[in-house]
Short mmCIF file of C-alpha atoms and ligand atoms in Angstrom, two decimals:
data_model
loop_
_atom_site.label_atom_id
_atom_site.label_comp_id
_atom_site.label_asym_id
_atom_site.label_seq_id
_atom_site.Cartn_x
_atom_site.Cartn_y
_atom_site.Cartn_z
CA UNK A 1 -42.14 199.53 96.96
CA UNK A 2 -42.80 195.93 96.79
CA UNK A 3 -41.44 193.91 93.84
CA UNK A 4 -43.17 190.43 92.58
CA UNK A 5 -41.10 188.29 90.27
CA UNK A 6 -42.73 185.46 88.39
CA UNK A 7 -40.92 182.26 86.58
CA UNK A 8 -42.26 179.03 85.25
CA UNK A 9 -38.67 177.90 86.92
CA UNK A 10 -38.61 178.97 90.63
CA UNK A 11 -36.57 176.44 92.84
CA UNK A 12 -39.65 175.78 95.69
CA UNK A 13 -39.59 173.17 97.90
CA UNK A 14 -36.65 171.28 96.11
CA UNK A 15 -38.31 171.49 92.56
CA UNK A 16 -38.05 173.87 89.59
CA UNK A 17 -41.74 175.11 89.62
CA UNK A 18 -43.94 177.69 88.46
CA UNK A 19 -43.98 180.58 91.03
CA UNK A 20 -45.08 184.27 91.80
CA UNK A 21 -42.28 185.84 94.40
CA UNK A 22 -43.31 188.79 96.12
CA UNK A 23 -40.41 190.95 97.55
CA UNK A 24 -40.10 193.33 100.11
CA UNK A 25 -37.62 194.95 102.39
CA UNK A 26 -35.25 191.89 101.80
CA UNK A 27 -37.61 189.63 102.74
CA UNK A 28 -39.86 187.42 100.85
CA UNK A 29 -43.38 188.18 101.60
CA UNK A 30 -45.55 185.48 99.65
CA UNK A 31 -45.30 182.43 97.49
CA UNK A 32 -47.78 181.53 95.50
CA UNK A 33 -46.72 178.17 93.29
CA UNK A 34 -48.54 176.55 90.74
CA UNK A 35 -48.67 179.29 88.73
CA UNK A 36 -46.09 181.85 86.67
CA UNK A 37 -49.39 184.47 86.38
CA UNK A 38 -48.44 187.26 88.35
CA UNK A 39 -52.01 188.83 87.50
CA UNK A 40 -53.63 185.61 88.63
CA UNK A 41 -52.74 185.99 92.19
CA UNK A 42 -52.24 189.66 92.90
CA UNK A 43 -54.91 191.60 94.15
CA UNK A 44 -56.66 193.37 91.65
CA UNK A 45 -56.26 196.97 91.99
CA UNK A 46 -59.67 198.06 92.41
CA UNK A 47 -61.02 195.27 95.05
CA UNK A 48 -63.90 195.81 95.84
CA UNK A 49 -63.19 194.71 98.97
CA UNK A 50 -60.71 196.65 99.96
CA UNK A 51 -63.30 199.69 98.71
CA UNK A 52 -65.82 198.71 101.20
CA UNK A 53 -63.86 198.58 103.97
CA UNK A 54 -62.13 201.90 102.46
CA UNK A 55 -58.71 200.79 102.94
CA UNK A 56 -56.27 203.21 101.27
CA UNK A 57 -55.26 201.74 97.60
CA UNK A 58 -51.45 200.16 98.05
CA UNK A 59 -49.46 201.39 95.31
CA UNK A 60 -48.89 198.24 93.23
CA UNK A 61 -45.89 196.43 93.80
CA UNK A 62 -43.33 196.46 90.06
CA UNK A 63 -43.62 193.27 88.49
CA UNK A 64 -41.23 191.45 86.48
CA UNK A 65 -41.77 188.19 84.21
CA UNK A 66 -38.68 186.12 84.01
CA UNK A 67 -40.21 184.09 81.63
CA UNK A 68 -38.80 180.26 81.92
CA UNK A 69 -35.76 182.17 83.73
CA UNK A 70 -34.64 180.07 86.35
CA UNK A 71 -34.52 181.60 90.22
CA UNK A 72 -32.71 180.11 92.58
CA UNK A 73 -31.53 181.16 96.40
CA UNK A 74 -28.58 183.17 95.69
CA UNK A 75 -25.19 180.86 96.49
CA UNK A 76 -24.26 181.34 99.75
CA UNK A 77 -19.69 180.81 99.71
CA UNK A 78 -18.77 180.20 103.25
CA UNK A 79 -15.30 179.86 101.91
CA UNK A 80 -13.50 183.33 100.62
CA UNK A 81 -10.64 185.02 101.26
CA UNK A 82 -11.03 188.81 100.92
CA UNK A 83 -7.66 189.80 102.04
CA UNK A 84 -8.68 193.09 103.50
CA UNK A 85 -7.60 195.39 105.59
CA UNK A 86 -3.63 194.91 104.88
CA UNK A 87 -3.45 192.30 101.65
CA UNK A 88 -5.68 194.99 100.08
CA UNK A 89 -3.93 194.71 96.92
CA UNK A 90 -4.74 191.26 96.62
CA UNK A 91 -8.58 191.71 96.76
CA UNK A 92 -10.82 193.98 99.24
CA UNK A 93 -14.69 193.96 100.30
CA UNK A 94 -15.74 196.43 97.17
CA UNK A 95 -14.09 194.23 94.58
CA UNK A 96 -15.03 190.43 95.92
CA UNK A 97 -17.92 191.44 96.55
CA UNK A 98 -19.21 192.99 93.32
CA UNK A 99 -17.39 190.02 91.62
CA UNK A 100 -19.61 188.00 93.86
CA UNK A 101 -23.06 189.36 92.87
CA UNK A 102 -22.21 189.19 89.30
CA UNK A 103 -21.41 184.96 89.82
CA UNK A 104 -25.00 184.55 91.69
CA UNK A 105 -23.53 184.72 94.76
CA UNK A 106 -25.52 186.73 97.73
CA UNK A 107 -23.59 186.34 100.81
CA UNK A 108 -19.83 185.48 101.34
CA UNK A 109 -18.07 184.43 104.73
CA UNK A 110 -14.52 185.82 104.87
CA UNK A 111 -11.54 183.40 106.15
CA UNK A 112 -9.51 184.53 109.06
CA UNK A 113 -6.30 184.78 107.32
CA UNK A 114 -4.37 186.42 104.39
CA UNK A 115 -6.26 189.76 105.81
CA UNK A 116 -3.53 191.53 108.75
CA UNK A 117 -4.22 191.20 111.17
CA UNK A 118 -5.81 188.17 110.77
CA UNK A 119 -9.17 187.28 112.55
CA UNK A 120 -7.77 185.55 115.74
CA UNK A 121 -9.08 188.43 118.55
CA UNK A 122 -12.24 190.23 118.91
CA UNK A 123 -9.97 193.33 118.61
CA UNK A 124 -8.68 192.03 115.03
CA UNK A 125 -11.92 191.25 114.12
CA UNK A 126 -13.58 194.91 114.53
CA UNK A 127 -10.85 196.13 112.85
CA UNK A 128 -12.26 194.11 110.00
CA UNK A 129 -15.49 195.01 110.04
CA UNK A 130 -14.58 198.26 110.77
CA UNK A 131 -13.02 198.13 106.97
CA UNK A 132 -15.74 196.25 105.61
CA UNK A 133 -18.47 198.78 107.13
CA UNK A 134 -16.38 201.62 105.37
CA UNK A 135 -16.60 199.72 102.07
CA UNK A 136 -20.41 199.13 103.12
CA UNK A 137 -21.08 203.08 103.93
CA UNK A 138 -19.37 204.19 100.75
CA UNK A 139 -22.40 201.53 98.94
CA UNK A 140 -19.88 199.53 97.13
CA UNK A 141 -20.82 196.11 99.59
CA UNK A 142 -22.23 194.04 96.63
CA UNK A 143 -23.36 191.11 98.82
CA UNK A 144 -23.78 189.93 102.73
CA UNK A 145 -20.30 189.64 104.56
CA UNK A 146 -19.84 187.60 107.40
CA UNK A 147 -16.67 186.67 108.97
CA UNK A 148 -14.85 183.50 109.89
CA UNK A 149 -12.55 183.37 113.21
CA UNK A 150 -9.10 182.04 113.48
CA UNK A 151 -7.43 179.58 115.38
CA UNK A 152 -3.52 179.51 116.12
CA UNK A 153 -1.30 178.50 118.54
CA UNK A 154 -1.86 180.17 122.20
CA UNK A 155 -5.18 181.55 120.94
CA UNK A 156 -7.42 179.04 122.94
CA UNK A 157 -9.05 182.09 125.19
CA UNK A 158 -10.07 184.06 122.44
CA UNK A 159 -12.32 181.14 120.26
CA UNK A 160 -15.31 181.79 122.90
CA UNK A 161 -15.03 185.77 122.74
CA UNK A 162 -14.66 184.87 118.71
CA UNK A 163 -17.60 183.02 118.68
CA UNK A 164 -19.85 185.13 120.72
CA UNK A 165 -18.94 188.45 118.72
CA UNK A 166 -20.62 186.10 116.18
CA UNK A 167 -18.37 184.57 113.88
CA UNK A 168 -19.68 182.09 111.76
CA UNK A 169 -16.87 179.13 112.96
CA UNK A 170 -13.38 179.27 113.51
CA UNK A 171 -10.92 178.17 111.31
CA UNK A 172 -7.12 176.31 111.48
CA UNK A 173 -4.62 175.17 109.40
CA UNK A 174 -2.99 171.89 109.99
CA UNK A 175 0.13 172.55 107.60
CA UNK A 176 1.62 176.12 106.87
CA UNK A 177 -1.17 178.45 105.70
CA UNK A 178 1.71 180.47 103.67
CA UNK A 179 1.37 183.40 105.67
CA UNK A 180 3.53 183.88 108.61
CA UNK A 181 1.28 185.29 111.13
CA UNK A 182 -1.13 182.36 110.58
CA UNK A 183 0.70 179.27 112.08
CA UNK A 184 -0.76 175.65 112.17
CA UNK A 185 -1.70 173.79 115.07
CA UNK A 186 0.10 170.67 116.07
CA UNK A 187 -1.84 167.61 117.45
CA UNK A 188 -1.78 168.74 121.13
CA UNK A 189 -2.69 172.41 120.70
CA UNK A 190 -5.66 171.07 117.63
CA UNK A 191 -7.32 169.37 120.70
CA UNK A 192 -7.23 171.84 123.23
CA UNK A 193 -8.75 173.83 120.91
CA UNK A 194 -11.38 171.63 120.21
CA UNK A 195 -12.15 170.62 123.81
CA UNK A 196 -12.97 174.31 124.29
CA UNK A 197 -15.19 174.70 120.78
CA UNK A 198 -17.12 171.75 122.34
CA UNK A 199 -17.57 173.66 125.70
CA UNK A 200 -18.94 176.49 123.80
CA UNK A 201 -20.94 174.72 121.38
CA UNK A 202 -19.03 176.48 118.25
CA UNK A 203 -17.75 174.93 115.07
CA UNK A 204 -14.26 174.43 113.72
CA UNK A 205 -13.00 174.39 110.51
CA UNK A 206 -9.82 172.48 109.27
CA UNK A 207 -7.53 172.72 106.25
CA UNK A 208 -6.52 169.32 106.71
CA UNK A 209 -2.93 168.54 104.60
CA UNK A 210 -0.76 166.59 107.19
CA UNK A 211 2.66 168.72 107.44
CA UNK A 212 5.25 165.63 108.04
CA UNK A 213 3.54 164.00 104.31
CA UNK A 214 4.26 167.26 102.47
CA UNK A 215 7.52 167.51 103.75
CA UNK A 216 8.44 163.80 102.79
CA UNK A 217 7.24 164.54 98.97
CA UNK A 218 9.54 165.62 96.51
CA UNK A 219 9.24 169.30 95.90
CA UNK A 220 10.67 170.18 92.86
CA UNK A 221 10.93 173.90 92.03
CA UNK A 222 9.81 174.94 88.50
CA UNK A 223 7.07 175.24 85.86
CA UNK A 224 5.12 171.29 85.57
CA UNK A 225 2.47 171.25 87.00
CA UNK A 226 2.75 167.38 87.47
CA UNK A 227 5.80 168.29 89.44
CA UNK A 228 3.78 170.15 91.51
CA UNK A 229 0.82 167.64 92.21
CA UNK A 230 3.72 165.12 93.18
CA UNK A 231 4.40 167.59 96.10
CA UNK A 232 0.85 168.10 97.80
CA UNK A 233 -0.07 163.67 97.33
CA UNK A 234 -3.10 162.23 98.18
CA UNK A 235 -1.83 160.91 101.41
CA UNK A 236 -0.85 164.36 102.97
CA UNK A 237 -4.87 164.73 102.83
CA UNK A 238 -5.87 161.18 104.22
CA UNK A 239 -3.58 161.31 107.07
CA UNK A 240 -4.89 164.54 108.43
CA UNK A 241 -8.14 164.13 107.87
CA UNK A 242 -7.83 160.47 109.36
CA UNK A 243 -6.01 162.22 112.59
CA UNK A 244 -8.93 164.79 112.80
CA UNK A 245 -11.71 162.19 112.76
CA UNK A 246 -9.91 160.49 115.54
CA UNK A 247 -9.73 163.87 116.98
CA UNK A 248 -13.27 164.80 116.97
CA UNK A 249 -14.18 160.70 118.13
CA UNK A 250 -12.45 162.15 120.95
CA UNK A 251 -13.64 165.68 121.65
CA UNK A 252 -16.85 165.31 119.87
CA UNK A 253 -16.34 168.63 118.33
CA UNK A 254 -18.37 170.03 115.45
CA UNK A 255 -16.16 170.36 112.46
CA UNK A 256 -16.07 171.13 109.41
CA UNK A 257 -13.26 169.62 106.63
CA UNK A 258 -12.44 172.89 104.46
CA UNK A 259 -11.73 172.32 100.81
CA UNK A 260 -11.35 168.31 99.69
CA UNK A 261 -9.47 167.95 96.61
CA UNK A 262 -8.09 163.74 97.05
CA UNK A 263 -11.28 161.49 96.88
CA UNK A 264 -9.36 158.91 98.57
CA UNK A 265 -10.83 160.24 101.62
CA UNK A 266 -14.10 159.67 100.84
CA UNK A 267 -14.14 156.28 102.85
CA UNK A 268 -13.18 157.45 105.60
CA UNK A 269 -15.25 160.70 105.45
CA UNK A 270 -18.59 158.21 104.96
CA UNK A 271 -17.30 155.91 107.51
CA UNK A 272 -17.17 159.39 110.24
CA UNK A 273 -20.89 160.08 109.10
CA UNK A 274 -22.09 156.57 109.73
CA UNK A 275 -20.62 156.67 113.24
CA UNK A 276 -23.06 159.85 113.82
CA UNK A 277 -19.49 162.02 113.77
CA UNK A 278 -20.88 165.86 113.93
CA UNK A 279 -18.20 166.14 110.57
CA UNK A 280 -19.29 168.46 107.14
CA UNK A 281 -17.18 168.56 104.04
CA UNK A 282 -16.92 170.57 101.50
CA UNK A 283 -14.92 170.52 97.98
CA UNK A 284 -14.52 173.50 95.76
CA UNK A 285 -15.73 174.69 91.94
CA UNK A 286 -12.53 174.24 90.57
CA UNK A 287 -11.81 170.42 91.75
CA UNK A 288 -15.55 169.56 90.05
CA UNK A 289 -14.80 171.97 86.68
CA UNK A 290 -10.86 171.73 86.14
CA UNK A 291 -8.47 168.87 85.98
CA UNK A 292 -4.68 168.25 85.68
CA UNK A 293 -4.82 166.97 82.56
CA UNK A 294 -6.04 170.24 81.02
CA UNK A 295 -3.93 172.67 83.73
CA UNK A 296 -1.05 174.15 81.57
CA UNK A 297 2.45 173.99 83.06
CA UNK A 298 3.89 177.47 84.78
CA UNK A 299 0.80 178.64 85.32
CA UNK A 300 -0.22 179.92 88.65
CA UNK A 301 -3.97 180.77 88.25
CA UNK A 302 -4.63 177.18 88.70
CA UNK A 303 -2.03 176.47 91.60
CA UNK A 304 -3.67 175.91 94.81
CA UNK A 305 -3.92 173.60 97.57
CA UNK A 306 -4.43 170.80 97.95
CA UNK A 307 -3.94 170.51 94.42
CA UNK A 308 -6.74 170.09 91.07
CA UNK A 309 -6.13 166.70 90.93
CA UNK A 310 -6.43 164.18 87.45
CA UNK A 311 -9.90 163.42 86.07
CA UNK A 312 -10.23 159.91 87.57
CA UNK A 313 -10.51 161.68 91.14
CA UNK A 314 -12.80 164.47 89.53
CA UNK A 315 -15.09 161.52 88.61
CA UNK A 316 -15.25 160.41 92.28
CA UNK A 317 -15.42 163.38 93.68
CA UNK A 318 -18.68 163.81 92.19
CA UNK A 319 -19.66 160.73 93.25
CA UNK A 320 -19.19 162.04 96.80
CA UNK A 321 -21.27 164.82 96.44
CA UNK A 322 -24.66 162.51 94.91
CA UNK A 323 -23.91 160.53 98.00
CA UNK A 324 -23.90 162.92 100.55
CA UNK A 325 -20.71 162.35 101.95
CA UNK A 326 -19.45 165.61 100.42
CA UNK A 327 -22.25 168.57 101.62
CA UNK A 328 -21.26 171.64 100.15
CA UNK A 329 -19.36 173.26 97.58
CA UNK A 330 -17.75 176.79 98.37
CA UNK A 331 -15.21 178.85 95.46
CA UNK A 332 -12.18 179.17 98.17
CA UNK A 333 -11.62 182.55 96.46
CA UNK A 334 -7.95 183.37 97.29
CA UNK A 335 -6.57 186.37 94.48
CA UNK A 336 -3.31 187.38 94.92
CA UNK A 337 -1.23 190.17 92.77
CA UNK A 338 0.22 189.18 89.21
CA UNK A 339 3.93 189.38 91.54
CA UNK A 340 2.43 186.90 93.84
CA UNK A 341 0.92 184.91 91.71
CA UNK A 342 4.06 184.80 89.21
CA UNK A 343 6.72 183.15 91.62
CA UNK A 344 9.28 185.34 90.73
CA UNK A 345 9.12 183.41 86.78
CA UNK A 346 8.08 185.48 83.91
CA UNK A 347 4.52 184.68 82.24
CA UNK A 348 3.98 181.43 81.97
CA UNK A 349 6.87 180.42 83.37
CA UNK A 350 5.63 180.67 87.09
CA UNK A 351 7.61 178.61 89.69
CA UNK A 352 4.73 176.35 91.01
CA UNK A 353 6.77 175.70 94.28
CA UNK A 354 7.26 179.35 95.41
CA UNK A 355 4.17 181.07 93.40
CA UNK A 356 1.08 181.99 95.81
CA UNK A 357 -1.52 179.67 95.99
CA UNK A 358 -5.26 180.20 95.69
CA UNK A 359 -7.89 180.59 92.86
CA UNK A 360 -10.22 183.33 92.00
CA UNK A 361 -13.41 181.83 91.75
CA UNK A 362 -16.30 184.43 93.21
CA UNK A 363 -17.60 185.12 90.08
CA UNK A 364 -17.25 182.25 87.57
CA UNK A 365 -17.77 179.10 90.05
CA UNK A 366 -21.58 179.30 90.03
CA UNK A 367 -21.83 179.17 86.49
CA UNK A 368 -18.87 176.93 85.80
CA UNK A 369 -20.49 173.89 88.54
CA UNK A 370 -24.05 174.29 87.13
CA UNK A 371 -22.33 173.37 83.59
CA UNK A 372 -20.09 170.64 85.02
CA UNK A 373 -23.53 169.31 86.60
CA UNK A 374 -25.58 169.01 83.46
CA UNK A 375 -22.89 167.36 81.48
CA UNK A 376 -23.12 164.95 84.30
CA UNK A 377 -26.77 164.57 84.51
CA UNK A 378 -26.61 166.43 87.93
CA UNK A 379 -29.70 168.38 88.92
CA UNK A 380 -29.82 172.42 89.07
CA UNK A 381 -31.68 171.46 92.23
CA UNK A 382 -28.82 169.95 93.67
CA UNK A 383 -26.09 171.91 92.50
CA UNK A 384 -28.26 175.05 94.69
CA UNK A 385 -28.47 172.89 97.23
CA UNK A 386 -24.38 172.27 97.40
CA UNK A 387 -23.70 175.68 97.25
CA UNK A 388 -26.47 177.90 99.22
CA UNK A 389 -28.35 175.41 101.18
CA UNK A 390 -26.30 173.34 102.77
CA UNK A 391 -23.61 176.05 103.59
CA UNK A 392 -26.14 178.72 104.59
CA UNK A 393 -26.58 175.26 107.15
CA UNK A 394 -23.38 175.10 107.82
CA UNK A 395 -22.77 178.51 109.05
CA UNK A 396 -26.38 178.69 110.89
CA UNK A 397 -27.61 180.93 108.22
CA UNK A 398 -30.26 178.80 107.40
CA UNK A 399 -32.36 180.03 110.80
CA UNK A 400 -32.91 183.42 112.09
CA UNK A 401 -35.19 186.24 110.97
CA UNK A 402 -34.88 185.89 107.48
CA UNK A 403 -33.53 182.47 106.43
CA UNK A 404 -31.22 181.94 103.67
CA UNK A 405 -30.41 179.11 101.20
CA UNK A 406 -34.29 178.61 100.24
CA UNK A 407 -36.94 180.13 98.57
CA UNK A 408 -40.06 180.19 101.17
CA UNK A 409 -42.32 183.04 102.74
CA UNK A 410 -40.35 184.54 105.43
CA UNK A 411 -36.97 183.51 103.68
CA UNK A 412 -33.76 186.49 102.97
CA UNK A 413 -35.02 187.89 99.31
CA UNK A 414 -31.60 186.46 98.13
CA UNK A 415 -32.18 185.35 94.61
CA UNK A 416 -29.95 183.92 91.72
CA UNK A 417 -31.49 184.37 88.83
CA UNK A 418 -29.91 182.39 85.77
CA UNK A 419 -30.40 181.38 82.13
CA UNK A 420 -29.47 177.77 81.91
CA UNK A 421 -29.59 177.99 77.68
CA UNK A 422 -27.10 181.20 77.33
CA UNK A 423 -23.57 180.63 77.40
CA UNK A 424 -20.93 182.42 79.68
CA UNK A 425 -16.63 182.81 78.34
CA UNK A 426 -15.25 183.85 81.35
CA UNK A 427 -12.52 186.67 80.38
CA UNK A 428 -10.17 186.98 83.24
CA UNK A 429 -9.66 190.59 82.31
CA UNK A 430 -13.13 191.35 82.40
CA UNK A 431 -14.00 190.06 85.66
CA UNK A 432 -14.54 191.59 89.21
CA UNK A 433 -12.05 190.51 91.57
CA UNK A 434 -9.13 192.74 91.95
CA UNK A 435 -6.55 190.75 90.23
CA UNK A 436 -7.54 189.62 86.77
CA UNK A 437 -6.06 186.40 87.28
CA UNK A 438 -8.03 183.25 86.77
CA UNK A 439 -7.60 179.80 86.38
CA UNK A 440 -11.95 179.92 84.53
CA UNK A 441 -9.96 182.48 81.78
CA UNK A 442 -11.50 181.37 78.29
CA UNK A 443 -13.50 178.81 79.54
CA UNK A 444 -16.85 179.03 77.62
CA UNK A 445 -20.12 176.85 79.55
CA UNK A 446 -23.54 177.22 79.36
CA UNK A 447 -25.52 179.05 81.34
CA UNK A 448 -25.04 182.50 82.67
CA UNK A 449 -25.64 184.49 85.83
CA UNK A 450 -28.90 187.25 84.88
CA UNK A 451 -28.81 190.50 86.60
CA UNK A 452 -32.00 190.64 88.43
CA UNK A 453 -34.05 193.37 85.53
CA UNK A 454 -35.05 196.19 88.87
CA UNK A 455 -32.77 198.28 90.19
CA UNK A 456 -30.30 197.12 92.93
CA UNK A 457 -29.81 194.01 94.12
CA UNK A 458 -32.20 191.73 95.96
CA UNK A 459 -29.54 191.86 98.23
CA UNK A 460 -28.01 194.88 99.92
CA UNK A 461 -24.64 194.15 101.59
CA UNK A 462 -25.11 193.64 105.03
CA UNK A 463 -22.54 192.66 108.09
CA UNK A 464 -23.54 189.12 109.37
CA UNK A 465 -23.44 187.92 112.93
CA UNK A 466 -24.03 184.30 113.09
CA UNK A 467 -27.52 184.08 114.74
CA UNK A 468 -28.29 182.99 118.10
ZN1 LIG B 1 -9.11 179.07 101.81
#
């Protein structure tokens, strides 16, 4: 059975308008804008028409009226780490991916790592989505999953095989990744992997922290968290990201800067994108929403890296994003257990050296950015834009059968719907993920994520290939 869904607040086109969806299969069938009257478009049941030319009656599609409900593409999160098969007990597909549909969020591309054995073969790779499809055939696959390929030392042959099993990119580390069996690349072995993801026409994706600048900084073990931001500085992300532009001046490769944090890269980021670079950045939730002023010491939920940095680089970091330097914004959702997490210290008193490092932001990001935004004057258009259209781009998600990222005829029935006058405290024990652990625990914003009032999803979990 069909479904139409009706709004005076559908984002068409770029623009909150007035809008009658109708739904099938997964796919949206019609559009009709100008207009939040479902009754004014559809077909009346007894056409008389349709009686002449004694067409069988269809049985009429379930409508619902969202009222001034706003509907959105559902957030696409290229960036999330779902830790399965092997870190299971840090987060899995069921889990992430129900805490995924209940933050907006339709469609998730895993990382490579943290997961054993991590994505770096074809063979490691079905043995993902071998787990994944188990999650999927038991129904518990909340959202779309697609998968992210790795690259590490000595893996060079295996990025084309990656890529045309149909991983979304392929992704390296440039400092330690803080698991073993993920090692960084060093300069040499970064472009030989790039000269081949040129051959092949793929896209690479860089946590860029320069290794020799974190080792120089002070790291002091223990609780402050200023102690903390004093060990990942600014500079370890300006010098590797200044080293990869020069890198892909070189190789011409298209690639993709995971996770900004220090907006004194910005420059050199715009500077790349004059030049006609093929470069993309993204930033996350929690470097837009949280800042080290307000992140208590010896606690982990908020330790990640690079780092939240003060408010001052918050400021500018938004500034990147209204000027296009900065393209998308992704939740880098990274759980660990309460043991990982707790650096060996007791609550509260987490060393931030030695504690795991990553941020659980599936299901509160969403809402948490779209509040950020309006206290900034930011458009709901563009915060969608940030986080489904421009990475549903970024991954090539944005073509194929059934487009994502947009609301149009022919476009994935993905759909966000969301109430931008409720209000939302996030309660870390109350939330999805596997680990109730977050660094969003009693925030209160406004806005909130509204189940979609039919049953299921819009969005059935599916197993992405990146299309051809
Ligand atoms: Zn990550």
């Amino acid at each position: 059975m069909s479904l139409v869904l009706a709004s005076e607040r559908v984002l068409v086109e770029g623009e909150l308008r007035p809008a009658v969806l109708k739904v099938d299969g997964g796919r949206i069938d019609q559009v009709w804008w100008g207009t939040s009257d479902p009754d004014a478009v559809l077909k009346p049941a007894d056409d008389l028409f349709g009686q002449v030319l004694g067409a069988v009656p269809e049985e009429p599609p379930e409508v619902v009226r969202l009222g001034d409900l706003v509907v959105l593409p559902g957030v696409v999160d290229t960036h999330v780490h779902v830790n399965e098969p092997g870190r299971t007990a840090w987060e899995g597909f069921a889990s992430a991916t129900r805490a995924a549909a209940l933050g907006g969020v339709t469609t998730i591309v895993d990382m490579p790592l943290n997961s054993l054995p991590p994505t770096t073969t074809v063979a490691a790779l079905e043995v993902k989505r071998a787990a994944a499809e188990a999650v999927r055939a038991r129904g518990e696959l909340h959202c779309d999953v697609g998968f992210w390929g790795g690259v590490v030392p000595g893996n060079t042959d295996d990025l084309e095989p990656l890529w045309d099993a149909g991983v979304f990119g392929l992704k390296c580390f440039l400092a330690d990744s803080g698991v073993p069996e993920f090692p960084p690349l060093g300069p040499d072995e970064l472009l030989k992997a790039m000269d081949r993801i040129a051959r092949f026409g793929g896209l690479l994706a860089v946590h860029a922290e320069d290794p020799a600048t974190l080792a120089a900084a002070p790291s002091r073990p223990g609780r402050a968290y200023a102690d903390f931001l004093v060990s990942r500085p600014h500079e370890a992300e300006t010098t590797a990201i200044a080293a990869l532009l020069d890198a892909v001046r070189e190789t011409g490769t298209p690639t993709h800067v995971l996770h900004l944090s220090s907006a004194r890269a910005l420059d050199l980021l715009q500077e790349a994108k004059d030049e006609g670079l093929p470069v993309t950045v993204e930033t996350c939730h929690h470097y837009l929403v949280l800042d080290a002023e307000h992140v208590p010491d010896g606690d982990a939920a908020f330790k990640c890296c690079p780092p939240i940095r003060d408010r001052g680089n918050q400021d500018a970091l938004w500034d990147g994003l209204r000027a296009g330097i900065i393209d998308c914004v992704v939740s880098d959702h990274s759980p660990a257990t309460a043991e990982e997490k707790s650096g060996g210290g007791a609550p509260g008193e987490a060393d931030l050296q030695t504690a795991w490092g990553g941020i659980a932001g599936l299901q509160a990001g969403f809402v948490a950015l779209a509040d950020a935004a309006r206290r900034r004057d930011v458009p709901l258009a563009d915060v969608a834009r940030w986080t489904s259209a421009s990475t549903a781009a970024l991954v090539g998600l944005d073509r194929g059968p059934r487009p994502k990222g947009v609301i149009a005829e022919g476009a994935a029935a993905d759909l966000l719907v969301y109430d931008p006058d409720a209000s939302t405290t996030f309660r870390a024990a109350e939330m999805a993920h596997k680990n109730k652990i977050s660094a969003y625990d009693g925030l209160t914003v406004r806005g909130a994520v509204v189940p979609l009032p039919v049953d299921g999803s819009t969005s059935d979990g599916t197993l992405l290939r990146r299309p051809a």
